[in-house]
XYZ file of N, CA, C and O in Angstrom:
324
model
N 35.500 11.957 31.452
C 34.917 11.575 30.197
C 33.591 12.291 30.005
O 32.564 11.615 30.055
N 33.519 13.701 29.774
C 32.383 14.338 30.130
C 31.850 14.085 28.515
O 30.628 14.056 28.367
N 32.554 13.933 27.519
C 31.897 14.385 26.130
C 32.159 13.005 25.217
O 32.668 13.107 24.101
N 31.809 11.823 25.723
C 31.465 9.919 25.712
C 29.767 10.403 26.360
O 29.261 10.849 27.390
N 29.384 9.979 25.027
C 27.709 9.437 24.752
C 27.681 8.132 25.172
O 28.595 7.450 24.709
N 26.550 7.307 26.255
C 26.247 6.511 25.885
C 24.816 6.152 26.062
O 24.130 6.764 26.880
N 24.371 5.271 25.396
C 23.359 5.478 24.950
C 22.620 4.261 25.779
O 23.295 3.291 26.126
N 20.765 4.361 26.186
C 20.633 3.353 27.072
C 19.821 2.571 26.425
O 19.187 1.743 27.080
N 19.642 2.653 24.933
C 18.590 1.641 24.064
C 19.474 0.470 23.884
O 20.522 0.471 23.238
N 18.858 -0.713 24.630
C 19.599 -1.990 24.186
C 18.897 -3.151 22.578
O 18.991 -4.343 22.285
N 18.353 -2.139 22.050
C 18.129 -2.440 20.873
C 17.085 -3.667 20.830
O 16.242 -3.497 21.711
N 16.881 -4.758 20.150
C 15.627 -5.550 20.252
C 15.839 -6.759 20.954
O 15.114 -7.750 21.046
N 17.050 -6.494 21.476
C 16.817 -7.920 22.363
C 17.118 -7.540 23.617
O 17.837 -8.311 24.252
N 16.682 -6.355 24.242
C 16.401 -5.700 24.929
C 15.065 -6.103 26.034
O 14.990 -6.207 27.258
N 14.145 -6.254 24.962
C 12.690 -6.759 25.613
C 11.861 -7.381 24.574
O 11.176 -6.982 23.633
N 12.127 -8.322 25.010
C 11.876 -9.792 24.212
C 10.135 -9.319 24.065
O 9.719 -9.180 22.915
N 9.262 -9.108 25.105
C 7.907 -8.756 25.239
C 7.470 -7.658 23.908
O 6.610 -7.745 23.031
N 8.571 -6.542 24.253
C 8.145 -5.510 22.837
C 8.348 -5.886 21.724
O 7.426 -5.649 20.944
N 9.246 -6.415 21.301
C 9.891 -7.134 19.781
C 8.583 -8.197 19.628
O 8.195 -8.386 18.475
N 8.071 -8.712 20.427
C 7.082 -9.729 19.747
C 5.771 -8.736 19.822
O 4.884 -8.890 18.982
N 5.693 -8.076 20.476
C 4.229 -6.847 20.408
C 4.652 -6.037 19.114
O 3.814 -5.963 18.216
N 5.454 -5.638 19.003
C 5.906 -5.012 17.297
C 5.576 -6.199 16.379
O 4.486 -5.939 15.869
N 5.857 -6.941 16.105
C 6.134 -8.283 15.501
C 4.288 -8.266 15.142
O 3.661 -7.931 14.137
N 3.993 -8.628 16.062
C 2.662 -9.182 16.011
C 1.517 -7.960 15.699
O 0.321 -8.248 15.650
N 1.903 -6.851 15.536
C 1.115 -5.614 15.270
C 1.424 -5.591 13.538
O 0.527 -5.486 12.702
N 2.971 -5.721 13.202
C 3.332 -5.354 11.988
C 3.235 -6.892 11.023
O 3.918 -6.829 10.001
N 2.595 -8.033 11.195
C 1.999 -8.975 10.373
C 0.678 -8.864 9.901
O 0.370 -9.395 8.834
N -0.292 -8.115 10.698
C -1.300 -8.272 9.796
C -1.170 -6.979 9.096
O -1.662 -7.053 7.970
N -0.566 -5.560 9.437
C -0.272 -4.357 8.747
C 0.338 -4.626 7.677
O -0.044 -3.820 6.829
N 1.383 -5.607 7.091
C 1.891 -6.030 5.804
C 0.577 -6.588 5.528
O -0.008 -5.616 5.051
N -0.357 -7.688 5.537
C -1.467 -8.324 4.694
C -1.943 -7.115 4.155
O -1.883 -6.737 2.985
N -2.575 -6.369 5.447
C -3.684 -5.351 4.642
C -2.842 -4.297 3.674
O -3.270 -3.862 2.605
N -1.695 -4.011 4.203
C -0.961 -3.373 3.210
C -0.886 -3.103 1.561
O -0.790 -2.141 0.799
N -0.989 -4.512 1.495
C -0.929 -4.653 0.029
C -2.429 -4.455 -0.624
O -2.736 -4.111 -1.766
N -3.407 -4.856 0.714
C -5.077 -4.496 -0.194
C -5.397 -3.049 -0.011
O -6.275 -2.554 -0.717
N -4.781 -2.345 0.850
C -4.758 -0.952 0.952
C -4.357 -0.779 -0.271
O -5.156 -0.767 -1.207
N -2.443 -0.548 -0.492
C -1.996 -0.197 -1.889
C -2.696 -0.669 -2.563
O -3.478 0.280 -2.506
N -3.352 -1.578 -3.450
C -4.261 -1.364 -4.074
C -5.813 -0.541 -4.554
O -6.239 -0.132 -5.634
N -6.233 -0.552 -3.473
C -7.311 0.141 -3.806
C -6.788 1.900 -3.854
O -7.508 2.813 -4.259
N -5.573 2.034 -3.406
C -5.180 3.337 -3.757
C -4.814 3.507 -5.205
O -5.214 4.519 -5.780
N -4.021 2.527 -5.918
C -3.776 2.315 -6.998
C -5.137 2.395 -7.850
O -5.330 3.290 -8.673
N -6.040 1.397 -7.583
C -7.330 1.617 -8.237
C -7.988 2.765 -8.552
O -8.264 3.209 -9.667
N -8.278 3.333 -7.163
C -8.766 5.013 -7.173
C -7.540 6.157 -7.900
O -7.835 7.321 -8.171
N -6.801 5.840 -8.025
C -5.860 6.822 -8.622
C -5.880 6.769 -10.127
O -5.508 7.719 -10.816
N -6.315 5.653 -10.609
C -6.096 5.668 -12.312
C -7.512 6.033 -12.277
O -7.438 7.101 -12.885
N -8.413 5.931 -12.068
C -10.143 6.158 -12.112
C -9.814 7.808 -12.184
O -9.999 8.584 -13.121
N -9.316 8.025 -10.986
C -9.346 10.151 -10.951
C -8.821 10.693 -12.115
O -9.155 11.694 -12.749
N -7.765 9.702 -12.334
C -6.521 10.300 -13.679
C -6.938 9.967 -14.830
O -6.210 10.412 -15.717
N -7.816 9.362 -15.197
C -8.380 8.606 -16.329
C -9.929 10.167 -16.719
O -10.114 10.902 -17.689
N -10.664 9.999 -15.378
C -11.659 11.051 -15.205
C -11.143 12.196 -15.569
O -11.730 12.828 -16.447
N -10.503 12.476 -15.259
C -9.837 13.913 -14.900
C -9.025 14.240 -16.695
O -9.045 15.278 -17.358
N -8.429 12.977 -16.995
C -8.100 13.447 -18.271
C -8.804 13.275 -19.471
O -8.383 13.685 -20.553
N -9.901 12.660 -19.305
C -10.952 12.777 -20.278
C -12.163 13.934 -20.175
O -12.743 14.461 -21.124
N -12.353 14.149 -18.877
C -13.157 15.251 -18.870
C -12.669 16.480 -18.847
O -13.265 17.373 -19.448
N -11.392 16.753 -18.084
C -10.882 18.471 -18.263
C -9.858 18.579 -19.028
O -9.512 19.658 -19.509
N -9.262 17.493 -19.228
C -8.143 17.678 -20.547
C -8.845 17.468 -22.238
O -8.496 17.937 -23.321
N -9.956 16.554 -21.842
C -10.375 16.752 -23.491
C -9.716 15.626 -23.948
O -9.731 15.797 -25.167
N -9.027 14.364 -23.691
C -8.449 13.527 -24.382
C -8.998 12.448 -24.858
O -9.167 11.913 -23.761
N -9.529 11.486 -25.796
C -10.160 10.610 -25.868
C -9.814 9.309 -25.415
O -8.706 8.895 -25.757
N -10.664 8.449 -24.589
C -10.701 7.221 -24.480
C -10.899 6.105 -25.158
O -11.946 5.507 -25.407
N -9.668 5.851 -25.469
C -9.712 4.549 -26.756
C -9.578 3.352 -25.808
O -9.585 3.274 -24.579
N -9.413 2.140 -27.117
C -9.890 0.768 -26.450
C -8.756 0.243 -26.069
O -8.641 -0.936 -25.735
N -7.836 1.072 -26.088
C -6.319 0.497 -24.949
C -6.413 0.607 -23.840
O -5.972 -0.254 -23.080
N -7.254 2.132 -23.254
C -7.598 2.432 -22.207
C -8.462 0.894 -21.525
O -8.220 0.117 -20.602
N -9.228 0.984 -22.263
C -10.728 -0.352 -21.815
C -9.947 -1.196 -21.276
O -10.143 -1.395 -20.077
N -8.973 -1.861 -21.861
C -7.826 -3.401 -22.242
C -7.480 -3.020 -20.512
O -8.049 -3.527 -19.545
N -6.273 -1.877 -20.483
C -5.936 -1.630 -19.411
C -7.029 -1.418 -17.979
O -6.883 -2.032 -16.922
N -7.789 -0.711 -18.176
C -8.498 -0.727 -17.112
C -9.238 -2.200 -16.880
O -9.845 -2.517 -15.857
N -9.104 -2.793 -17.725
C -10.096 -4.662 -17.360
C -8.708 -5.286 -16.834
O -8.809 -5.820 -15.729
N -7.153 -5.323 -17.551
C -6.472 -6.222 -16.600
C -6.237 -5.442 -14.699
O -5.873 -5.986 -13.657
N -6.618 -4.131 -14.978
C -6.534 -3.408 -13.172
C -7.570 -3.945 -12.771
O -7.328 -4.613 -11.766
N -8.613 -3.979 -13.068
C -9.803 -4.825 -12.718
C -9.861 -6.125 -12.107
O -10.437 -6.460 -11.072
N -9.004 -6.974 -13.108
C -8.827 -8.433 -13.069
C -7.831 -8.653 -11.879
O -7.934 -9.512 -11.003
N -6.785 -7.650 -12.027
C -5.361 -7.833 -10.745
C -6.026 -7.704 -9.547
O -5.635 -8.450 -8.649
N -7.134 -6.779 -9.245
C -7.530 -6.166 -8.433
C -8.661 -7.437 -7.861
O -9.174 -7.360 -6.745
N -8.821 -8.103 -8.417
C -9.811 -9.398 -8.404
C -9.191 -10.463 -7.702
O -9.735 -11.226 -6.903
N -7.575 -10.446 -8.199
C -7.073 -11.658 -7.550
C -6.060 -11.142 -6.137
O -5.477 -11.799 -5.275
N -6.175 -9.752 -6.369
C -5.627 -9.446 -4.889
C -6.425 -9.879 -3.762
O -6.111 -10.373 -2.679
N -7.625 -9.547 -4.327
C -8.761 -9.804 -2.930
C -9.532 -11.035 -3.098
O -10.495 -11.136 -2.338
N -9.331 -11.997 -3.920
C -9.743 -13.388 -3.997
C -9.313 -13.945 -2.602
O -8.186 -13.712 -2.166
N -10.305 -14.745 -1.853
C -9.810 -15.675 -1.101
C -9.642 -17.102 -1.723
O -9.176 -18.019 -1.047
């Protein structure tokens, strides 16, 4: 049986010790996750907003304002304790 793979990963219940060291690394990486994605989100409409009012020449009307106060506000209750 020279050309039968087998393979020696016994998958996660394998080692009960690593599955809870993964486990316990990747719970607080989801919390901050989401305040990370945000402030990336934040900084990204600020550049794109900058960027298209100053080198594109486009004007900033008061839809813009509206929108940038509810990112503001979301961004308020992400990080509310």
């Amino acid at each position: 049986m020279s050309g039968l793979y087998v393979s020696n990963d016994t998958g996660l219940a394998g080692n009960p010790a690593r599955t809870f060291f993964e486990y316990w690394l990747a719970v607080p990486a989801n919390r901050w996750g989401s305040a990370v994605k945000t402030i990336q989100e934040v900084i990204t409409l600020i550049v794109f907003a900058g960027f298209s009012v100053l080198y594109l020449k486009q004007p900033s009307g008061w839809n813009h304002a509206v929108g940038f106060a509810l990112i503001a506000a979301g961004a308020f209750f992400i990080f509310h304790e």
